XYZ file of C-alpha atoms in Angstrom:
571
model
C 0.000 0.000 0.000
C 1.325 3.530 -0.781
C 1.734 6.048 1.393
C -0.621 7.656 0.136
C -3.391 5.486 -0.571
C -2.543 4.638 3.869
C -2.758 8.527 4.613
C -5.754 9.009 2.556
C -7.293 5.888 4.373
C -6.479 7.084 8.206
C -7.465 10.421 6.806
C -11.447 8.683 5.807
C -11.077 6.821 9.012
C -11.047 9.965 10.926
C -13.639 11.837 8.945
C -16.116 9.184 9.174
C -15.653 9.077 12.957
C -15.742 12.501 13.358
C -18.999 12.599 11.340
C -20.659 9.927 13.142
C -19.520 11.601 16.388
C -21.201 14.768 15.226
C -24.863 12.710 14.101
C -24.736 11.463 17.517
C -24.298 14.869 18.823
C -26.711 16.553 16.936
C -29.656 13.923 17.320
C -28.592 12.563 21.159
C -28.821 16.035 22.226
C -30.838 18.526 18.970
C -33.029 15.811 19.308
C -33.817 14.933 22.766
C -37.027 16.145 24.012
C -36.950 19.172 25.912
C -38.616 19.319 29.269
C -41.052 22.310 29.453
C -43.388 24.392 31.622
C -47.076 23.885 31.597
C -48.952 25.044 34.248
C -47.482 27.731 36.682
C -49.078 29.081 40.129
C -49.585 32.188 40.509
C -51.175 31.313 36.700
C -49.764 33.975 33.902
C -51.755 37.080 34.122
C -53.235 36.086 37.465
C -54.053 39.537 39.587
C -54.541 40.084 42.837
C -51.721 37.712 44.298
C -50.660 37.959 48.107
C -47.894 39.532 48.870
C -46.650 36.416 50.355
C -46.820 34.036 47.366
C -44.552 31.125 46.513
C -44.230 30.453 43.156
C -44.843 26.910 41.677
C -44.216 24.997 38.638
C -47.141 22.707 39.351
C -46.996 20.859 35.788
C -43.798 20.000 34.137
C -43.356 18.114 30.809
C -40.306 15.929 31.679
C -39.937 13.843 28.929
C -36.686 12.408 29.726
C -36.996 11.775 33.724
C -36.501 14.203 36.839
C -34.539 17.412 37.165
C -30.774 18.135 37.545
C -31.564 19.867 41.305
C -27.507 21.115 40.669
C -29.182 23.153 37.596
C -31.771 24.617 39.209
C -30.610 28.262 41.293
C -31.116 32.011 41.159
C -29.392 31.599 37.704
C -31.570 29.779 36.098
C -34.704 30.531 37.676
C -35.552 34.106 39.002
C -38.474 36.536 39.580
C -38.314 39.707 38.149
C -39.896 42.685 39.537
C -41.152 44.311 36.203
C -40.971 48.198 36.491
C -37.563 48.480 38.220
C -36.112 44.822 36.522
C -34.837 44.302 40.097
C -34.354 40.447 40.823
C -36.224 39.605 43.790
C -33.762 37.629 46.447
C -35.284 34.623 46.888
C -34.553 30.504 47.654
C -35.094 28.058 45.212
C -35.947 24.222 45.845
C -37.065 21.440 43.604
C -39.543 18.876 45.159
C -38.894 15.357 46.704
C -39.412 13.723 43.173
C -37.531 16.036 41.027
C -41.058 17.255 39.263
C -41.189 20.447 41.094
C -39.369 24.082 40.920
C -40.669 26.504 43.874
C -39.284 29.909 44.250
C -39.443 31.403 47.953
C -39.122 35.546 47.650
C -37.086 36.008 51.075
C -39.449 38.787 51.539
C -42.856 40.025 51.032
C -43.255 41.311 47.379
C -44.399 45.077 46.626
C -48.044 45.789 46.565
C -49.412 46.547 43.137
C -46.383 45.598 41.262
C -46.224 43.177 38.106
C -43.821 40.095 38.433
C -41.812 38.098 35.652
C -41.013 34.678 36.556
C -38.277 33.374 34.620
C -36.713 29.655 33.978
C -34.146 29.719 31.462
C -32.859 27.003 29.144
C -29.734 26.545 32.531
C -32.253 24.211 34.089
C -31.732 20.973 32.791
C -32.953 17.493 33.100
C -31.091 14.726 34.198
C -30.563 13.507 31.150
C -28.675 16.822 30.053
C -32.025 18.393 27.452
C -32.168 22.168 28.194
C -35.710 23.393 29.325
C -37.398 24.913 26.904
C -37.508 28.902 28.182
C -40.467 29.999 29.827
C -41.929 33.663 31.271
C -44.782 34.007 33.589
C -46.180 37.625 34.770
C -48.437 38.161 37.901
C -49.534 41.107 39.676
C -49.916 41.609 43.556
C -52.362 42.623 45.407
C -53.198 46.314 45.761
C -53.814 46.257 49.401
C -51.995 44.990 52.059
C -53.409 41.056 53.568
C -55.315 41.520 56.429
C -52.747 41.376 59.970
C -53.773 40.341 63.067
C -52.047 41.403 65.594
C -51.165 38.617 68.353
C -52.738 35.796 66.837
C -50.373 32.993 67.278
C -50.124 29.838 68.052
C -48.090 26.901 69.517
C -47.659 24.011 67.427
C -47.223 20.734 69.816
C -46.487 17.698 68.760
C -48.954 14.588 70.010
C -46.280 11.763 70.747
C -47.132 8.504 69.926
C -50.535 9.159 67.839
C -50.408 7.831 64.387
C -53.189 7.138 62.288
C -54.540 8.790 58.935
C -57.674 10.733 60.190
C -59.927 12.326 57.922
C -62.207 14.101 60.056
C -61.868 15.821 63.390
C -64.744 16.982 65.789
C -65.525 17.675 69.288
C -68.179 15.608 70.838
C -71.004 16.480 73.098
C -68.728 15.263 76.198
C -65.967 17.605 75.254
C -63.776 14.523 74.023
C -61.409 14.454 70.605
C -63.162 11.968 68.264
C -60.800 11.215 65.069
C -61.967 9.198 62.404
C -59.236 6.702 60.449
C -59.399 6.524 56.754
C -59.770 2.678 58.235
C -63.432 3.618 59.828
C -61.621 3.049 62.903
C -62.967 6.304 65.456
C -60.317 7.208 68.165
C -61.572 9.127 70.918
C -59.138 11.344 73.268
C -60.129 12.763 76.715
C -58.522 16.561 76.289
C -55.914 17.759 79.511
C -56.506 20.987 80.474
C -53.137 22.543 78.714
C -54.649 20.969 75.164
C -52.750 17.795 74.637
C -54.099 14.679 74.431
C -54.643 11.445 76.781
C -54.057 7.704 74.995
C -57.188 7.140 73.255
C -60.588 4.624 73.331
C -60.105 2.746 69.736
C -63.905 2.228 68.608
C -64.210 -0.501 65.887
C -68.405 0.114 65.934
C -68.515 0.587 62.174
C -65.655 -1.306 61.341
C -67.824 -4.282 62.778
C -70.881 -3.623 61.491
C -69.754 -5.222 58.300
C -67.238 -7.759 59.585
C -65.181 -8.287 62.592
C -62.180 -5.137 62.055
C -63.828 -4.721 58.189
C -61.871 -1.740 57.359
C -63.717 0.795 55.546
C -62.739 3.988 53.606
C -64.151 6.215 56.180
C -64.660 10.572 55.299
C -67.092 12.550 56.947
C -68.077 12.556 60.951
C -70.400 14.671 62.567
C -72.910 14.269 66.114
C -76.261 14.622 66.436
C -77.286 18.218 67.991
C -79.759 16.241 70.220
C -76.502 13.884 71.176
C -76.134 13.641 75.049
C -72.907 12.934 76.886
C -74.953 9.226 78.140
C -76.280 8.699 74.571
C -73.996 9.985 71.911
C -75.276 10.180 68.244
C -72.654 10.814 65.241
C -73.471 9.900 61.321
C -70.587 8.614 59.089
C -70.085 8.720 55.399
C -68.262 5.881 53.998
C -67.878 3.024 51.409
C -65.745 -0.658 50.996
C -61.936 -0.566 50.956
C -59.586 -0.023 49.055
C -59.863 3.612 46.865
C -58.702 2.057 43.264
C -61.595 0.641 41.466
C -64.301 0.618 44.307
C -67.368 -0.758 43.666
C -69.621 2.292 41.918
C -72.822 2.109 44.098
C -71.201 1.274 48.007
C -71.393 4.690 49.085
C -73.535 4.587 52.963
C -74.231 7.146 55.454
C -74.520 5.076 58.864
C -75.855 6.143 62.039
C -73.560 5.414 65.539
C -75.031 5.695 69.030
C -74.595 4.901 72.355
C -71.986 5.668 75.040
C -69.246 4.035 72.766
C -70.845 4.766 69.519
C -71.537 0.692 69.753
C -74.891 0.534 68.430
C -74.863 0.908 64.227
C -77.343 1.357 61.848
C -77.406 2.060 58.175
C -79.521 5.522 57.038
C -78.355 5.871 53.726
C -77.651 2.914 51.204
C -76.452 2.527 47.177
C -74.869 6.179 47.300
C -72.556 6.582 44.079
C -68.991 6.447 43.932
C -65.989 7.245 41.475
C -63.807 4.795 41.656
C -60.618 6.494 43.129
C -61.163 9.045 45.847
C -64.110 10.980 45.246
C -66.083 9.876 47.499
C -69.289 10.499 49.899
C -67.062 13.086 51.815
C -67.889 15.482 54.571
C -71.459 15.887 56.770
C -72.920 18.685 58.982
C -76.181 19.543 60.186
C -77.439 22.155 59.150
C -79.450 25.553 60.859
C -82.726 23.617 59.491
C -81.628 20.206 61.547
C -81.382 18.442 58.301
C -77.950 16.546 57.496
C -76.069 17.918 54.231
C -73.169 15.745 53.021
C -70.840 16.337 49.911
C -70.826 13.549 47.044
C -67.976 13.469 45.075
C -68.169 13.245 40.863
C -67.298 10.446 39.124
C -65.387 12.318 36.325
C -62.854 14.461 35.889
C -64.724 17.373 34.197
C -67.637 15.680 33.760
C -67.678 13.401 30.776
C -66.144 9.842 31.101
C -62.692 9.997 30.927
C -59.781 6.497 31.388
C -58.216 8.123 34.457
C -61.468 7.890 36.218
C -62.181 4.520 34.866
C -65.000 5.812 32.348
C -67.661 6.088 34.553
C -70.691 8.657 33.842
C -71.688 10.985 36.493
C -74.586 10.068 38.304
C -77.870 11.889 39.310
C -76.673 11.683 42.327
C -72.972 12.612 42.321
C -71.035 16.106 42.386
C -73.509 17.672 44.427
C -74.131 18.994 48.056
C -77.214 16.470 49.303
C -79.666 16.932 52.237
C -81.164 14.507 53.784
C -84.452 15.037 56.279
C -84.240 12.556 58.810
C -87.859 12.861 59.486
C -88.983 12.217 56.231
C -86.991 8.653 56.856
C -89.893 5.730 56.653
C -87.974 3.194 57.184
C -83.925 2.194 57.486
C -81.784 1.848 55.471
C -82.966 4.094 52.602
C -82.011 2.779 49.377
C -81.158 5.728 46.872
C -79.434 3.919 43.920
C -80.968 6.290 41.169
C -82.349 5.318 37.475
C -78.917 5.636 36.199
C -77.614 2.709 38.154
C -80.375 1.144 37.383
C -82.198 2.121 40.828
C -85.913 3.475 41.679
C -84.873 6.322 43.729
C -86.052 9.452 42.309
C -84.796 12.853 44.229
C -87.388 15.133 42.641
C -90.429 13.496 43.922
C -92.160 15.066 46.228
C -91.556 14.549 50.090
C -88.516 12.469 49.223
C -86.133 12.248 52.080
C -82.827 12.834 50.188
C -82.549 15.742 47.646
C -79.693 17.785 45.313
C -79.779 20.994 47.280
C -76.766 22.671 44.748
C -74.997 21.185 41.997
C -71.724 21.110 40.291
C -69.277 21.016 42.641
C -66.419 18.537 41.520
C -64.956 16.758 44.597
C -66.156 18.999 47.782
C -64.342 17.545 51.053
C -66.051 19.797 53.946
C -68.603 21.796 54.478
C -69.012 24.890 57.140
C -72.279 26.350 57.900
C -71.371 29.732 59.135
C -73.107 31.896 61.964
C -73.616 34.392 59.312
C -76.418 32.141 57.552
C -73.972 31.063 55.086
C -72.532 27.239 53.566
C -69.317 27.746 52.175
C -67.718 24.708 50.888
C -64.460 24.329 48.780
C -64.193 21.907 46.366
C -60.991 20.600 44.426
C -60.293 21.369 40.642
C -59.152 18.575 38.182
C -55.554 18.456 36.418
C -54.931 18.745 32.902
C -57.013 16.166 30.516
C -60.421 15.676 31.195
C -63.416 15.533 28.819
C -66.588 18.025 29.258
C -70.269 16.516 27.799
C -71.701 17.774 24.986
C -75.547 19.452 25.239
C -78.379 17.233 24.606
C -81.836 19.134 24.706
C -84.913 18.047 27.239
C -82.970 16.448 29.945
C -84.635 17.509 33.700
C -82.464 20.170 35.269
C -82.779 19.872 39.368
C -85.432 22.706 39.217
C -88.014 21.004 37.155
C -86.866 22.730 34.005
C -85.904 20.570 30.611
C -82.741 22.142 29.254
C -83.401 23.899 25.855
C -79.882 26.607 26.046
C -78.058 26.734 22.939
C -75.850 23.474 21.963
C -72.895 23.252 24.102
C -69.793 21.441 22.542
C -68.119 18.577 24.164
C -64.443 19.089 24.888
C -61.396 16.437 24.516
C -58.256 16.257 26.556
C -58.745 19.697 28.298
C -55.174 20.606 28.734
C -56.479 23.324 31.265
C -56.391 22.837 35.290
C -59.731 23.920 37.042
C -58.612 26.257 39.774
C -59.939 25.213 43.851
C -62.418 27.401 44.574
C -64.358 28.676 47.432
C -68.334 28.547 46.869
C -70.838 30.206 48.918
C -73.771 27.455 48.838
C -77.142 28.919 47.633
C -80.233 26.455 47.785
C -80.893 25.723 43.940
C -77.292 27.004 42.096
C -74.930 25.245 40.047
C -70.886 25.537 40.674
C -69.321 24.718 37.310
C -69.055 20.584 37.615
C -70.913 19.405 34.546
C -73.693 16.060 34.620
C -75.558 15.420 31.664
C -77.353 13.620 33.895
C -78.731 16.957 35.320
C -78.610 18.586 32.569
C -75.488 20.636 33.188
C -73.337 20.749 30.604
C -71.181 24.110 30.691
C -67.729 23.609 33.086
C -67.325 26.611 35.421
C -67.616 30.035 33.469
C -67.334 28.766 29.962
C -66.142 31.519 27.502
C -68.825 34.068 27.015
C -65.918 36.985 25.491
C -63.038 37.331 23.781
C -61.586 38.929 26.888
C -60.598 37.344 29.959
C -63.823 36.063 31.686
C -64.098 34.978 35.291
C -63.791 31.234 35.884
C -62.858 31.140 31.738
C -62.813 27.743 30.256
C -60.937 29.009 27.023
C -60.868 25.385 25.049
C -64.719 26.756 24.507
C -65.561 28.898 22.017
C -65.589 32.013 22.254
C -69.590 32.872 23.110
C -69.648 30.099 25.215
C -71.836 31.225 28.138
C -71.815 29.673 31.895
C -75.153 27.750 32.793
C -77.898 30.247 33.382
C -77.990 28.724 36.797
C -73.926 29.271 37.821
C -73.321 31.230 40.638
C -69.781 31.994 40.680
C -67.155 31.847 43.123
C -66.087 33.616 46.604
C -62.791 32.831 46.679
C -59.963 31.497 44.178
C -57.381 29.479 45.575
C -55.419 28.934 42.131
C -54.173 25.576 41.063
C -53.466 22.340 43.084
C -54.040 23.532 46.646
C -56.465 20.986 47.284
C -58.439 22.896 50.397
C -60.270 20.327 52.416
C -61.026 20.568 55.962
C -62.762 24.163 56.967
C -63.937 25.505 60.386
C -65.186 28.920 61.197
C -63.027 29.721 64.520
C -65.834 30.628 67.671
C -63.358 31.344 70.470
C -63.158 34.952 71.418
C -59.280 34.547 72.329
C -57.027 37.371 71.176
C -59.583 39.772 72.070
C -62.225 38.391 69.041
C -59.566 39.141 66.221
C -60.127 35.665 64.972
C -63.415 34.771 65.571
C -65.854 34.799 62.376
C -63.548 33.766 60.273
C -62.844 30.661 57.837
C -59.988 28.548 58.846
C -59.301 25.856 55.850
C -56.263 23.462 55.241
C -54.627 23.358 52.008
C -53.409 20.092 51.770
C -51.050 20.516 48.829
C -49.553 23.390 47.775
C -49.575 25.697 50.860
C -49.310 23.015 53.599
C -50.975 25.192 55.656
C -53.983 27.079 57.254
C -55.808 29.782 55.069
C -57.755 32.803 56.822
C -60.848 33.962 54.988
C -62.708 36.781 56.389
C -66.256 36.712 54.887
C -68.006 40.113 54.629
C -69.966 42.464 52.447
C -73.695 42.179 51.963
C -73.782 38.717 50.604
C -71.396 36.966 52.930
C -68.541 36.792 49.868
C -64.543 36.610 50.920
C -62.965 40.070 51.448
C -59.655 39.489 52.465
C -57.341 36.370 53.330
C -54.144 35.358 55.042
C -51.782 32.793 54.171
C -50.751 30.266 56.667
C -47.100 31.651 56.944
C -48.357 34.963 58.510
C -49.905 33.522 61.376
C -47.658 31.601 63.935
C -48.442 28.150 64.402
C -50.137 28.469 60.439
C -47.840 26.600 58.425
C -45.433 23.214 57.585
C -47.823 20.754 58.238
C -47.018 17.756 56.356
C -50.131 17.062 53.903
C -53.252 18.597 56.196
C -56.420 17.345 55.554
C -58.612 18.407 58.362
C -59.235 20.572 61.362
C -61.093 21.231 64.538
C -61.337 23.967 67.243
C -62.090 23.513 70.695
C -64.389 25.962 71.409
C -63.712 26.653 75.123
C -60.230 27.114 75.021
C -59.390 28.437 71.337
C -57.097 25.335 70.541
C -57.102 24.133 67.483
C -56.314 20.223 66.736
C -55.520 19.606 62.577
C -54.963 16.153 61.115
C -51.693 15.744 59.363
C -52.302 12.767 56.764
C -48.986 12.641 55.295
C -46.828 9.957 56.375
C -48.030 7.831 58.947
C -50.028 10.368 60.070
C -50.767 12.329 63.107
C -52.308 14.522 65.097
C -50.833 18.549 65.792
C -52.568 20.465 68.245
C -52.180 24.711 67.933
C -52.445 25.877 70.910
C -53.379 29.002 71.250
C -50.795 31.639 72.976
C -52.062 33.993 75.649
């Protein structure tokens, strides 16, 4: 071989590894998919934010696996304030996963001042694909979040409870009763500095349907004519576990006696979704009739896979009352039509009836001393289906719908914000049911500009069902509020009392304050959990309670094994 012909070989070697080199280059890395933003809280354009805000990515495309956490700093993620392009100090952390970016500001953000949240294509995955670069913009409130001044409280630590309760109350004989996700109901006797004394276990309904039959156990609430010799306390509930549960299991059952021993079935064949929305919480009402929450069986209100393609039911997403005196006989079966049931709720003297629609997957309910239900209910993620119109279906007031055709929608890339409702007898919250006749999701999209509760996959000219009433208070994305209270106590010279205490579960780990007011009992200011002492990092909260005479509050911490935190308020 010539010297050449060898040079000119080694020479075509090296040019064809350098070119494969390069192809694996450009389509390893030009061609990876690129994680990206989706959904952001505070949502772009979003007005009005608290002054306290932590900013969330609360949807992120990762195509290729978690985050590089060593990508993600004040570097690659920032807020901006607009006008003065002054970066806001601030800490950045990633969630447990890797799924998560949350910006802290160190301090509280200006009033009436636009933000720019920034990630830049510096955050990476861990497969080395750049972020695709994405700007948010928010503005603050105008006004200053309501202070108060010496509310605080001590957060102590019950050692040795455990247990994932869903619902806290205060029984006629001043005791702690906790209800387990299990059905199991722990009672504590209360010492007189707030902590609590090793409980009663009582398996009453955990028996009634086998010896220790666990049960997936939501909403507890006593009798007002309960006595400290003869409690009375009604529980929601339906068969374990919470993936594909049986669709029609859903009971309300009636406990009495000085252990809650004796049980009794009110409420049979209630509809249930089979994941976790559920027959949830129960109160009595001012009227001494019981109102419970049932959960929908859909996303956003048309079958959909994730919620294993069951229809909504007459029956389901909907605040219920039941008149116990109307009660004939026990248990009440109330399997409707759809499930191929006789019970009919719009007939007339019939015990159990829809008292307000739409309202997605409602955990608790609080009948406030100002005459007012407010309940907040949770908004779905990202890719549900909506029902198209169909005309003459019965609407819950007696009218056949015969509003103008209402498209269905596919894949709604859109998360429903949590919102606050103030209940009114009769109005619809924005959860279709064909079934109903509901078919229009929250505020539809009546203009081209930005509309309150907007759906914008509709068309534009999409108006809200006549019968939607609009919200009282908008919790964003993902917060998941469930357990609410209205605080009683007159401690810290009344500065608290009146006002809505509710848990935010996810994003916020913490206790809200709503302050109802104007003439119709709507929200007119709120505080975030980290403003109040005692407020905040509570692993996963789900419910609360306040003990009336003493101005403690007890909240349920579900994450984890679970426990029990008792606030206690300072002097």
């Amino acid at each position: 071989m010539s010297v050449e012909k060898k040079i000119y070989g080694e020479t075509a070697t090296i040019a064809s590894a350098f070119f494969l080199l390069t192809a694996l280059i450009y389509f390893g890395v030009f061609h990876t998919k690129r994680p990206s933003v989706r959904f952001i809280d505070p949502g772009n354009k979003t007005e009005n934010v608290e002054e306290h805000t932590i900013i969330s990515t609360i949807n992120i495309n990762l195509p290729n696996g978690g985050l590089d956490t060593f990508t993600v700093n004040l570097k690659s993620v920032f807020l901006t304030e607009e006008e003065t392009g002054i970066k806001v100090p601030a800490t950045i952390t990633t969630s447990e996963d890797q799924r998560e970016i949350r910006l802290i500001p160190n301090a509280p953000l200006n009033l009436k001042s636009t933000y720019i949240f920034s990630i830049t294509r510096r955050v990476k995955d861990k497969k080395g694909a750049s972020f695709i670069p994405f700007t948010s913009r928010f503005t603050t409130v105008a006004i200053p979040t309501e202070a108060l001044n010496g509310v605080a409280f001590e957060k102590i630590m019950q050692p040795n409870i455990t247990g994932q309760h869903t619902t806290l109350t205060i029984g006629p004989d001043g005791k702690l009763y906790a209800l387990n996700m299990t059905g199991l109901i722990t009672r504590f006797v209360i010492n007189r500095d707030g902590t609590l004394q090793r409980p009663d276990s009582l398996f009453s309904l955990q028996d009634a349907y086998g010896k220790r039959q666990e049960r997936v156990a939501i909403g507890l609430c006593f009798d007002p004519s309960s006595t400290v010799d003869n409690l009375i306390a009604y529980v929601t509930h339906q068969s374990a576990p919470l993936v594909d549960g049986p669709q029609w299991d859903g009971k309300l059952t009636r406990l009495s006696g000085s252990n809650l021993q004796n049980a009794r079935d009110v409420l049979v064949h209630l509809p249930r979704s089979a994941k976790d929305h559920l027959t949830n919480g129960v109160a009595f009402g001012p009227d001494g009739a019981l109102y419970f929450n049932q959960g929908g069986m859909t996303a956003m209100g048309a079958p959909d896979e994730v919620w294993d393609n069951r229809p909504e039911c007459l029956l389901s997403a909907a605040v219920l009352r039941l008149d116990l005196y109307k009660l004939k006989s026990f248990p009440l079966d109330v399997k409707t039509k759809d499930g191929v049931g006789t019970y009919d709720p719009y007939t007339y003297n019939a015990p159990l009836t829809i008292y307000a629609s739409g309202l997605r997957n409602a955990y608790d309910l609080t009948w406030h001393s100002n005459g007012n239900l407010y309940i907040a209910v949770n908004g779905s993620s990202p890719g549900g289906n909506t029902p198209s119109s169909v005309h003459g279906y019965k609407r819950p007031d007696g009218s056949l719908y015969d509003r103008p055709q209402i498209p269905a929608l596919t894949d709604v890339r859109e998360a429903q914000h949590d919102f606050l409702y103030r209940i009114e007898k009769g109005g619809y919250y924005g959860h279709p049911n064909p079934t109903r006749g509901e078919y229009v999701m929250n505020g539809g999209n009546p203009t081209a500009g930005v509309d309150s509760a907007e759906v914008s996959d509709y068309p534009v000219g999409t108006s809200p069902d006549k019968n939607y009433r609009g919200y009282s208070y908008n919790f964003q994305n993902f917060k998941s509020p469930d357990g609410s209270i209205e605080y009683k106590s007159s401690k810290f010279n009344g500065a608290l009392k009146g006002k809505l205490l509710i848990v935010r579960y996810s994003q916020g780990d913490d206790i809200i304050t709503l302050t109802p007011g104007s003439p119709n009992g709507d929200i007119i200011s709120t505080i975030g959990g980290h403003s109040i002492e005692g407020f905040s990092g509570f692993l996963d909260p789900l419910d609360l309670v306040e003990d009336v005479k003493t101005g403690n509050i007890y909240v349920s911490e579900f994450g984890g094994s679970g426990t029990i935190t008792l606030l206690r308020a300072k002097e």
